């Protein structure tokens, strides 16, 4: 059976998820807000480093009409690599600042592409970014298949059942058999695959892809810099022209297509929207091949902005009042200015310039004065933003990751956790008179989410907790450059941390007396247990079954001074 084309899916589910097809099915007129929301597609690209994420990003922008020539994103990437001492800092900030969000209009839709740091040491940042998307494109290197970071990122997507479109890249190289790649994705990532296109040949003999839905072959022509819009299309798998052109490759393709049509599951939009099945495309990003199909899939299949858990209730994207949350903080690139940009995902309503909103954590009003939209090449003042859009709000530290802004209603968007770090360092300034500065710097970097900061109860040591080694390097370099603190970072002799909750005051007091040497507080004053090794943690948990030991906590969430 042919995979289903767009428009042939279950409308009830589409309606329940606010898919635009539903609006077509309903005859009632939609207001302008609903129409604008329906046109939004907000997605991120995930991949193991080097699979081709940067290249694909660039080509999507090229085909989306957002940039004229390829090379922009790549140039930024190589510029980031070119620096020496600053390399990792620049790299991280380069990713974050110059290309972290890109908005462009394509085929009547407004697309928000969110960049995710590829390096696993910044996986917390990636996790936070993925909380702000409605879909993801997964890039797989066809020579390497599913790699370590792909597995981790997909696990993150799975937490929210994010719909995934798969792009199997680098077909112009000697790569693995397509069927074995599909099998690997299905078994390792536990997601069903629905091939939409299928490659004919590979490497030097890569001839193109067969479009299984439209029963036609799109012929491959290389060419890096310009949009190759006029790829030749040959209709029908039995077309004699195909046999004449590709006598060596056609028998295998016909075999594969027969097999796929009889044995593989057709594309199923509800299964895709539920994150259970992924449509799979083959191509070569660097050759502009297969990129337009990804854009088309994003527009036809990827969901528009979805309802979000606002704490007390679900918030619909088409509700009038403006709401949203901060998922990322970026310090100003210019160290003379201490202001920051909060990346804010709009969840409902409409942003209008200089509007007043309620800052839920601080319980006070805030004017959204200096707000930006990030285009592919530039930042512009935001004039208008609706659900799905990402705006950048300038602020001086009032906004933190996880903060919710509304027009008054008491809401708190959920789902951005801190993970218990696995690596620890004790920070102390070389110059003891700089202790205050160190504390201030770490506090601010902690709020930004660059690192987690704890203060031990005994000795008031400042402890840095990270998920990856590079985080320490970034923080050390930034403390030196932005806060002028030269610090020493010693091994802390800590293996892991747990946030603590207590059933009552007595248990808290007894526990604190028993375990004083292992106690600390995080940046928000929450109690934390720091374990020198796993065994110690296990013993503590066994001995204190009444105490809650938590491996994650939500941003912005105060643990009521440890009360459960
Ligand atoms: P990222 O680390 O995932 O962002 O990967 P990049 O986009 O930087 O690509 C990594 C390397 O693979 C670069 O040298 C690219 O030029 C190369 N590359 C990307 N796409 C393709 C492709 O389709 N074919 C080939 N042969 N190389 C590619």
Coordinates of C-alpha atoms and ligand atoms in Angstrom, one line a residue:
X1 CA 0.0 0.0 0.0
X2 CA 1.2 3.5 -0.8
X3 CA 2.1 5.6 2.1
X4 CA -0.7 8.1 2.7
X5 CA -0.2 11.6 1.3
X6 CA -1.1 14.8 3.2
X7 CA -4.7 15.4 3.8
X8 CA -5.7 11.7 4.1
X9 CA -5.3 11.4 7.8
X10 CA -7.5 11.3 10.8
X11 CA -9.1 14.7 11.2
X12 CA -10.3 14.1 14.7
X13 CA -6.8 13.7 16.0
X14 CA -5.6 16.7 13.9
X15 CA -8.4 18.7 15.4
X16 CA -7.5 17.7 18.9
X17 CA -3.9 18.8 18.3
X18 CA -4.9 21.9 16.5
X19 CA -3.6 20.9 13.1
X20 CA -4.4 23.4 10.3
X21 CA -6.2 20.7 8.3
X22 CA -8.7 20.7 11.1
X23 CA -9.4 24.4 10.5
X24 CA -10.1 23.5 6.9
X25 CA -12.4 20.8 8.0
X26 CA -14.3 23.2 10.2
X27 CA -16.3 25.8 8.4
X28 CA -16.5 28.3 11.2
X29 CA -14.3 31.4 10.5
X30 CA -11.2 31.6 12.5
X31 CA -10.0 34.8 13.9
X32 CA -6.6 36.3 12.9
X33 CA -4.8 34.9 15.9
X34 CA -5.8 31.3 15.2
X35 CA -4.8 31.7 11.6
X36 CA -1.4 33.1 12.5
X37 CA -0.9 30.3 15.1
X38 CA -1.8 27.7 12.5
X39 CA 0.9 29.0 10.2
X40 CA 3.7 28.5 12.7
X41 CA 6.1 25.6 12.7
X42 CA 8.7 25.5 15.4
X43 CA 11.3 22.8 15.3
X44 CA 14.8 21.9 16.2
X45 CA 17.4 19.8 14.4
X46 CA 19.1 17.1 16.4
X47 CA 22.1 15.0 15.4
X48 CA 25.4 13.6 16.6
X49 CA 28.2 16.0 15.9
X50 CA 29.3 15.9 12.2
X51 CA 26.2 14.2 10.9
X52 CA 25.4 17.4 9.0
X53 CA 23.2 19.6 11.2
X54 CA 24.9 22.8 10.3
X55 CA 24.8 22.0 6.6
X56 CA 21.2 21.1 6.7
X57 CA 20.3 24.2 8.7
X58 CA 22.0 26.3 6.1
X59 CA 20.3 24.5 3.2
X60 CA 16.9 24.8 4.9
X61 CA 17.5 28.6 5.2
X62 CA 18.6 28.7 1.6
X63 CA 15.6 26.9 0.3
X64 CA 13.4 28.7 2.7
X65 CA 14.5 31.9 1.0
X66 CA 16.0 33.3 4.2
X67 CA 19.6 33.5 2.9
X68 CA 20.8 33.9 -0.7
X69 CA 24.0 31.9 -0.7
X70 CA 25.1 28.9 1.2
X71 CA 28.1 29.4 3.4
X72 CA 26.7 31.8 6.0
X73 CA 26.1 29.4 8.8
X74 CA 29.2 27.4 7.9
X75 CA 31.3 30.5 7.9
X76 CA 30.1 31.3 11.4
X77 CA 30.9 27.8 12.5
X78 CA 34.4 27.9 11.1
X79 CA 34.9 31.3 12.6
X80 CA 34.0 29.9 15.9
X81 CA 36.5 27.1 15.4
X82 CA 39.3 29.4 14.3
X83 CA 39.8 31.1 17.7
X84 CA 42.3 29.5 20.0
X85 CA 42.0 30.0 23.8
X86 CA 38.4 31.1 23.4
X87 CA 37.4 28.3 21.1
X88 CA 35.0 26.5 23.3
X89 CA 33.5 29.7 24.8
X90 CA 33.2 31.2 21.4
X91 CA 31.8 28.0 20.1
X92 CA 29.2 27.8 22.7
X93 CA 28.3 31.4 22.5
X94 CA 28.5 31.4 18.8
X95 CA 25.9 28.7 18.6
X96 CA 23.8 30.5 21.2
X97 CA 24.0 34.0 19.9
X98 CA 24.4 34.1 16.2
X99 CA 22.3 31.2 15.2
X100 CA 20.3 29.9 18.1
X101 CA 16.9 30.9 16.7
X102 CA 16.1 31.6 13.1
X103 CA 12.8 32.7 11.8
X104 CA 11.8 32.8 8.2
X105 CA 8.6 32.7 6.0
X106 CA 8.2 29.9 3.6
X107 CA 5.2 28.8 1.5
X108 CA 2.8 30.9 3.6
X109 CA 4.2 29.6 6.9
X110 CA 6.4 31.2 9.5
X111 CA 9.1 28.8 10.5
X112 CA 11.1 29.0 13.7
X113 CA 14.2 26.9 13.6
X114 CA 15.9 26.4 17.0
X115 CA 19.5 25.5 17.1
X116 CA 20.7 23.0 19.6
X117 CA 24.4 22.6 20.7
X118 CA 25.6 19.4 19.2
X119 CA 28.3 18.8 21.9
X120 CA 27.1 16.4 24.6
X121 CA 28.7 18.6 27.3
X122 CA 26.0 21.1 26.7
X123 CA 23.2 18.6 26.7
X124 CA 21.3 20.5 29.4
X125 CA 21.1 23.4 27.1
X126 CA 19.9 21.2 24.3
X127 CA 17.2 19.7 26.6
X128 CA 15.9 23.2 27.5
X129 CA 15.8 24.2 23.8
X130 CA 13.9 21.1 22.9
X131 CA 11.2 22.0 25.5
X132 CA 10.4 25.0 23.2
X133 CA 9.8 23.1 19.9
X134 CA 6.8 21.3 18.5
X135 CA 8.8 18.9 16.2
X136 CA 12.4 17.9 15.5
X137 CA 14.4 16.9 12.4
X138 CA 16.8 14.1 13.2
X139 CA 19.9 14.0 11.0
X140 CA 21.7 10.6 10.6
X141 CA 25.0 10.1 8.9
X142 CA 24.3 7.3 6.5
X143 CA 27.8 5.9 6.9
X144 CA 27.7 5.9 10.7
X145 CA 24.0 5.2 11.5
X146 CA 22.7 5.8 14.9
X147 CA 25.4 7.4 17.1
X148 CA 25.6 8.0 20.9
X149 CA 24.4 11.6 20.9
X150 CA 21.5 10.7 18.6
X151 CA 20.3 8.2 21.1
X152 CA 20.4 10.7 24.0
X153 CA 18.7 13.5 22.1
X154 CA 16.0 11.2 20.9
X155 CA 15.4 10.1 24.5
X156 CA 14.9 13.8 25.3
X157 CA 12.4 14.2 22.5
X158 CA 10.6 11.1 23.7
X159 CA 9.9 12.7 27.1
X160 CA 7.5 15.0 25.4
X161 CA 6.5 12.7 22.4
X162 CA 7.9 15.3 20.0
X163 CA 7.2 14.3 16.4
X164 CA 10.4 13.4 14.6
X165 CA 11.3 13.7 10.9
X166 CA 14.3 11.7 9.9
X167 CA 16.9 12.8 7.3
X168 CA 19.5 10.2 6.3
X169 CA 22.4 12.3 5.1
X170 CA 25.5 11.9 3.0
X171 CA 24.2 9.5 0.5
X172 CA 26.8 10.8 -1.9
X173 CA 29.3 8.8 0.1
X174 CA 30.0 5.1 0.5
X175 CA 27.4 4.4 3.1
X176 CA 25.5 1.6 4.7
X177 CA 22.7 -0.3 3.1
X178 CA 19.5 1.8 3.5
X179 CA 17.5 -1.2 4.8
X180 CA 20.0 -1.9 7.6
X181 CA 19.9 1.8 8.5
X182 CA 16.2 1.7 8.9
X183 CA 16.4 -1.4 11.0
X184 CA 19.0 0.2 13.2
X185 CA 16.9 3.3 13.7
X186 CA 13.8 1.2 14.6
X187 CA 15.6 -1.2 17.0
X188 CA 18.1 1.2 18.7
X189 CA 15.8 4.2 18.9
X190 CA 12.5 2.2 19.3
X191 CA 10.7 4.3 16.8
X192 CA 8.8 3.0 13.7
X193 CA 10.1 4.2 10.4
X194 CA 8.0 5.1 7.4
X195 CA 10.3 5.7 4.4
X196 CA 9.0 8.5 2.2
X197 CA 11.9 8.5 -0.2
X198 CA 14.3 5.7 -1.1
X199 CA 17.8 6.1 -2.5
X200 CA 19.0 4.6 -5.7
X201 CA 22.7 3.9 -5.5
X202 CA 25.2 5.6 -3.1
X203 CA 28.6 7.3 -3.2
X204 CA 29.7 8.0 -6.8
X205 CA 26.8 5.9 -8.0
X206 CA 24.2 7.9 -6.1
X207 CA 21.5 8.6 -8.7
X208 CA 18.7 10.1 -6.7
X209 CA 15.7 9.2 -4.6
X210 CA 12.5 7.4 -5.4
X211 CA 9.5 9.2 -4.0
X212 CA 7.4 6.3 -2.7
X213 CA 4.2 8.4 -2.4
X214 CA 4.3 10.0 -5.8
X215 CA 5.8 7.0 -7.6
X216 CA 8.6 9.0 -9.2
X217 CA 12.3 9.3 -9.2
X218 CA 14.0 12.6 -8.5
X219 CA 17.4 12.5 -10.2
X220 CA 20.4 13.6 -8.2
X221 CA 22.5 16.4 -9.5
X222 CA 25.4 17.8 -7.4
X223 CA 26.0 21.5 -6.9
X224 CA 26.8 23.1 -3.6
X225 CA 26.1 26.8 -3.7
X226 CA 22.9 27.5 -5.5
X227 CA 19.4 26.2 -5.2
X228 CA 19.0 23.3 -7.6
X229 CA 15.3 23.6 -8.3
X230 CA 15.2 21.8 -11.5
X231 CA 16.2 18.3 -10.5
X232 CA 14.9 16.0 -13.2
X233 CA 11.8 14.0 -12.3
X234 CA 11.1 10.6 -13.9
X235 CA 7.5 9.3 -13.4
X236 CA 6.8 5.7 -12.5
X237 CA 9.0 2.9 -11.2
X238 CA 8.5 0.9 -14.4
X239 CA 9.4 3.8 -16.7
X240 CA 11.8 2.4 -19.4
X241 CA 13.8 5.6 -19.2
X242 CA 14.9 4.6 -15.7
X243 CA 16.2 1.2 -17.0
X244 CA 18.0 2.9 -19.8
X245 CA 19.6 5.5 -17.5
X246 CA 20.5 3.3 -14.6
X247 CA 20.8 -0.3 -15.8
X248 CA 23.0 -1.4 -12.9
X249 CA 21.0 0.2 -10.1
X250 CA 17.4 -0.3 -11.2
X251 CA 17.0 -4.0 -10.3
X252 CA 17.9 -3.3 -6.7
X253 CA 15.7 -0.3 -6.5
X254 CA 12.7 -2.2 -7.9
X255 CA 13.3 -5.0 -5.4
X256 CA 13.5 -2.5 -2.5
X257 CA 10.4 -0.7 -3.6
X258 CA 8.4 -3.9 -3.9
X259 CA 9.6 -4.9 -0.4
X260 CA 8.8 -1.6 1.1
X261 CA 5.4 -1.5 -0.4
X262 CA 4.5 -4.9 0.8
X263 CA 6.2 -5.1 4.1
X264 CA 6.8 -1.6 5.6
X265 CA 4.1 0.4 7.4
X266 CA 2.7 3.3 5.5
X267 CA 3.1 6.8 6.8
X268 CA 0.5 7.4 9.5
X269 CA 0.1 11.1 10.5
X270 CA -1.5 10.4 13.9
X271 CA 1.4 8.0 14.8
X272 CA 3.9 10.7 13.7
X273 CA 2.2 13.4 15.7
X274 CA 2.2 11.1 18.7
X275 CA 6.0 10.6 18.3
X276 CA 5.6 6.9 17.5
X277 CA 6.5 6.9 13.8
X278 CA 9.0 8.9 11.9
X279 CA 8.9 9.7 8.1
X280 CA 12.3 9.0 6.7
X281 CA 14.0 10.9 3.8
X282 CA 17.3 10.2 2.2
X283 CA 19.5 12.9 0.7
X284 CA 22.7 14.8 0.8
X285 CA 22.6 18.1 2.6
X286 CA 25.8 19.5 1.1
X287 CA 24.4 18.8 -2.4
X288 CA 21.0 20.4 -1.7
X289 CA 19.5 17.1 -2.2
X290 CA 16.4 16.1 -0.3
X291 CA 16.2 19.4 1.5
X292 CA 13.1 20.7 -0.1
X293 CA 11.3 17.5 0.9
X294 CA 12.1 18.2 4.6
X295 CA 10.7 21.7 4.3
X296 CA 7.6 20.2 2.7
X297 CA 7.2 17.6 5.4
X298 CA 7.6 20.3 8.1
X299 CA 4.8 22.3 6.5
X300 CA 2.5 19.5 5.6
X301 CA 2.9 17.3 8.6
X302 CA 4.7 18.9 11.5
X303 CA 2.2 20.2 14.1
X304 CA 1.5 23.9 14.6
X305 CA 2.0 25.2 18.2
X306 CA 0.5 22.8 20.7
X307 CA -1.3 23.3 24.0
X308 CA 1.1 23.6 26.9
X309 CA 0.9 22.6 30.5
X310 CA 0.7 25.9 32.4
X311 CA 0.6 24.3 35.8
X312 CA -2.9 24.7 37.1
X313 CA -4.3 24.1 33.6
X314 CA -3.5 23.5 29.9
X315 CA -3.0 26.7 27.9
X316 CA -4.3 26.7 24.3
X317 CA -2.1 28.5 21.8
X318 CA -5.1 30.4 20.4
X319 CA -6.2 31.9 23.7
X320 CA -6.2 35.7 23.7
X321 CA -4.1 36.5 26.8
X322 CA -0.4 36.5 26.2
X323 CA 1.6 33.8 28.0
X324 CA 4.9 32.0 27.6
X325 CA 8.1 30.9 29.3
X326 CA 11.9 31.5 29.3
X327 CA 13.9 28.4 28.1
X328 CA 17.3 29.9 27.7
X329 CA 19.3 32.8 28.9
X330 CA 22.2 34.3 26.9
X331 CA 24.6 36.8 28.4
X332 CA 25.5 39.8 26.2
X333 CA 28.5 39.1 24.0
X334 CA 29.8 42.5 25.0
X335 CA 31.3 42.1 28.5
X336 CA 30.9 45.8 29.2
X337 CA 27.1 45.3 29.2
X338 CA 25.8 43.0 31.8
X339 CA 22.4 42.7 30.3
X340 CA 21.1 39.4 29.1
X341 CA 18.7 38.1 26.5
X342 CA 16.0 35.7 27.7
X343 CA 14.8 33.4 24.9
X344 CA 11.1 33.2 25.4
X345 CA 8.6 30.9 23.8
X346 CA 5.2 32.4 23.3
X347 CA 2.6 29.9 24.3
X348 CA -0.6 31.9 23.7
X349 CA -1.9 35.3 22.8
X350 CA -0.1 38.0 20.9
X351 CA 3.0 40.0 21.8
X352 CA 2.6 43.8 21.1
X353 CA 5.5 46.2 21.5
X354 CA 5.9 47.6 25.0
X355 CA 3.1 45.5 26.5
X356 CA 2.9 45.0 30.2
X357 CA 3.1 41.5 31.6
X358 CA 3.1 39.8 35.0
X359 CA 6.4 38.2 36.1
X360 CA 5.0 35.1 37.9
X361 CA 8.1 34.2 40.0
X362 CA 8.7 37.7 41.2
X363 CA 5.0 38.6 41.4
X364 CA 5.4 41.9 39.7
X365 CA 4.7 43.8 36.6
X366 CA 7.2 44.0 33.8
X367 CA 7.2 46.1 30.6
X368 CA 8.4 44.2 27.5
X369 CA 10.2 47.1 26.0
X370 CA 13.3 45.9 24.2
X371 CA 12.2 42.7 22.4
X372 CA 13.8 41.0 19.4
X373 CA 12.9 38.6 16.8
X374 CA 15.8 36.5 15.4
X375 CA 15.9 36.3 11.6
X376 CA 18.4 34.1 9.7
X377 CA 20.9 36.9 9.4
X378 CA 19.9 39.6 11.7
X379 CA 17.9 40.6 14.8
X380 CA 15.0 43.0 14.4
X381 CA 12.7 44.7 16.9
X382 CA 9.7 42.4 17.4
X383 CA 6.5 44.0 16.2
X384 CA 4.3 40.9 16.6
X385 CA 4.7 37.4 17.9
X386 CA 2.2 34.6 18.5
X387 CA 2.4 31.0 19.9
X388 CA 5.3 29.1 18.5
X389 CA 7.4 32.2 18.0
X390 CA 10.6 32.8 20.0
X391 CA 11.3 36.4 21.2
X392 CA 14.4 37.7 22.9
X393 CA 13.8 39.8 25.9
X394 CA 16.6 42.1 27.1
X395 CA 16.8 42.2 30.8
X396 CA 19.2 42.7 33.7
X397 CA 18.8 39.5 35.4
X398 CA 15.1 39.6 36.3
X399 CA 14.4 36.7 34.0
X400 CA 15.7 33.2 34.6
X401 CA 15.2 29.9 32.9
X402 CA 11.8 28.5 33.6
X403 CA 10.2 31.9 34.3
X404 CA 6.6 32.4 33.2
X405 CA 5.1 35.7 32.0
X406 CA 1.3 36.1 31.7
X407 CA -1.1 39.0 31.5
X408 CA -2.2 38.3 35.0
X409 CA -3.3 34.7 35.4
X410 CA -1.2 32.7 37.9
X411 CA 0.4 30.1 35.7
X412 CA 3.8 28.3 35.7
X413 CA 4.8 26.4 32.5
X414 CA 6.3 23.1 33.4
X415 CA 9.0 20.8 32.0
X416 CA 12.4 22.4 32.2
X417 CA 14.4 20.4 34.8
X418 CA 17.8 20.8 36.3
X419 CA 19.6 17.4 36.2
X420 CA 21.7 16.3 39.1
X421 CA 25.3 17.0 37.9
X422 CA 27.9 14.3 37.7
X423 CA 31.0 16.4 37.9
X424 CA 32.1 18.8 40.6
X425 CA 34.8 21.3 41.3
X426 CA 35.4 23.6 44.2
X427 CA 36.0 27.2 43.0
X428 CA 38.2 29.6 45.0
X429 CA 39.7 32.9 43.8
X430 CA 43.5 33.1 43.5
X431 CA 43.2 36.6 45.1
X432 CA 41.2 36.2 48.3
X433 CA 39.8 39.7 47.9
X434 CA 38.0 38.6 44.9
X435 CA 35.7 36.2 46.8
X436 CA 32.7 38.5 46.4
X437 CA 33.2 38.9 42.7
X438 CA 33.5 35.1 42.3
X439 CA 30.3 34.6 44.1
X440 CA 28.5 37.2 42.0
X441 CA 29.8 35.8 38.8
X442 CA 28.9 32.2 39.7
X443 CA 25.4 33.3 40.8
X444 CA 24.8 35.0 37.5
X445 CA 26.3 32.1 35.4
X446 CA 24.2 29.7 37.5
X447 CA 21.1 31.7 36.7
X448 CA 22.0 31.6 33.1
X449 CA 22.1 27.8 33.2
X450 CA 25.8 27.7 32.2
X451 CA 26.6 25.7 35.3
X452 CA 25.0 24.7 38.5
X453 CA 26.3 26.3 41.7
X454 CA 26.1 25.0 45.2
X455 CA 27.3 26.3 48.5
X456 CA 28.3 23.8 51.1
X457 CA 26.7 24.2 54.5
X458 CA 29.9 23.6 56.4
X459 CA 32.8 25.8 55.2
X460 CA 30.6 27.7 52.7
X461 CA 32.6 26.4 49.8
X462 CA 31.4 27.3 46.3
X463 CA 30.9 24.1 44.3
X464 CA 30.3 23.9 40.6
X465 CA 28.3 21.1 39.2
X466 CA 28.3 20.2 35.5
X467 CA 27.0 17.5 33.2
X468 CA 30.1 17.9 30.9
X469 CA 33.7 18.9 31.3
X470 CA 33.5 21.8 28.8
X471 CA 31.0 23.6 31.0
X472 CA 33.8 24.1 33.5
X473 CA 36.0 25.5 30.8
X474 CA 33.4 27.9 29.6
X475 CA 32.7 29.1 33.1
X476 CA 36.3 29.6 33.9
X477 CA 36.9 31.5 30.8
X478 CA 33.9 33.7 31.3
X479 CA 34.7 34.4 34.9
X480 CA 38.1 35.5 33.9
X481 CA 36.9 37.7 31.0
X482 CA 33.6 39.1 32.3
X483 CA 34.1 39.2 36.0
X484 CA 37.9 39.5 36.1
X485 CA 38.2 36.6 38.5
X486 CA 41.1 34.3 38.2
X487 CA 40.0 31.2 40.1
X488 CA 41.2 27.8 40.9
X489 CA 39.0 24.8 40.3
X490 CA 39.9 21.8 42.4
X491 CA 38.5 18.4 42.4
X492 CA 35.7 18.3 44.8
X493 CA 35.6 14.6 45.7
X494 CA 31.8 14.5 44.9
X495 CA 30.2 12.0 42.6
X496 CA 26.6 13.1 42.5
X497 CA 23.9 15.3 44.0
X498 CA 20.3 14.9 45.1
X499 CA 17.7 17.6 45.9
X500 CA 16.2 16.9 49.3
X501 CA 12.6 17.1 50.6
X502 CA 11.5 16.3 54.1
X503 CA 8.1 15.2 55.5
X504 CA 8.5 17.5 58.6
X505 CA 10.8 19.7 60.6
X506 CA 11.9 16.9 62.9
X507 CA 13.1 14.7 60.1
X508 CA 14.9 17.7 58.6
X509 CA 16.7 18.6 61.8
X510 CA 17.7 15.0 62.5
X511 CA 18.9 14.4 59.0
X512 CA 20.8 17.6 58.9
X513 CA 22.6 16.7 62.1
X514 CA 23.4 13.3 60.9
X515 CA 24.6 14.4 57.4
X516 CA 25.9 17.9 58.0
X517 CA 29.1 17.3 56.1
X518 CA 27.3 16.3 52.9
X519 CA 24.8 19.2 52.8
X520 CA 24.7 22.2 50.5
X521 CA 22.2 24.7 49.0
X522 CA 21.6 25.5 45.4
X523 CA 21.3 29.0 43.8
X524 CA 17.7 29.1 44.9
X525 CA 18.4 28.0 48.4
X526 CA 17.1 24.5 48.0
X527 CA 18.7 21.8 50.2
X528 CA 21.0 19.4 48.3
X529 CA 22.8 16.2 49.3
X530 CA 26.3 15.9 47.9
X531 CA 27.5 12.3 47.8
X532 CA 31.2 11.4 47.6
X533 CA 30.3 8.2 45.8
X534 CA 27.2 6.1 44.8
X535 CA 27.6 3.8 47.7
X536 CA 27.4 6.7 50.2
X537 CA 24.2 7.9 48.4
X538 CA 22.7 4.5 48.6
X539 CA 23.4 4.1 52.3
X540 CA 22.0 7.6 53.0
X541 CA 18.8 6.7 51.1
X542 CA 18.4 3.4 52.9
X543 CA 19.0 4.9 56.3
X544 CA 16.7 7.8 55.7
X545 CA 13.7 6.4 53.8
X546 CA 11.5 9.4 54.9
X547 CA 13.7 11.9 53.2
X548 CA 13.1 12.5 49.5
X549 CA 16.2 12.3 47.3
X550 CA 15.5 13.8 43.8
X551 CA 17.7 13.6 40.7
X552 CA 16.0 16.5 39.0
X553 CA 14.2 19.6 39.9
X554 CA 12.3 22.1 37.8
X555 CA 13.7 25.5 37.0
X556 CA 12.0 28.2 38.9
X557 CA 10.6 25.7 41.4
X558 CA 11.4 26.3 45.0
X559 CA 11.3 23.1 47.1
X560 CA 9.6 24.9 50.0
X561 CA 12.8 24.7 52.0
X562 CA 12.9 21.0 51.6
X563 CA 9.4 20.2 52.6
X564 CA 7.9 17.4 50.4
Ligands
LIG1 P1 27.3 19.1 12.3 O1 28.5 19.0 13.2 O2 26.3 18.1 12.5 O3 26.7 20.5 12.3 O4 27.8 18.8 10.8 P2 28.2 19.7 9.6 O5 27.1 20.2 8.9 O6 29.3 20.7 10.0 O7 28.9 18.6 8.7 C1 30.0 17.9 9.1 C2 30.9 17.5 7.9 O8 30.1 16.7 7.0 C3 31.3 18.7 7.1 O9 32.6 18.6 6.6 C4 30.3 18.8 5.9 O10 30.8 19.4 4.8 C5 30.0 17.3 5.7 N1 28.7 17.0 5.1 C6 27.5 17.5 5.4 N2 26.6 17.0 4.6 C7 27.2 16.2 3.7 C8 26.7 15.4 2.6 O11 25.5 15.4 2.3 N3 27.7 14.7 2.0 C9 29.0 14.8 2.3 N4 29.8 14.1 1.6 N5 29.4 15.5 3.3 C10 28.6 16.2 4.0

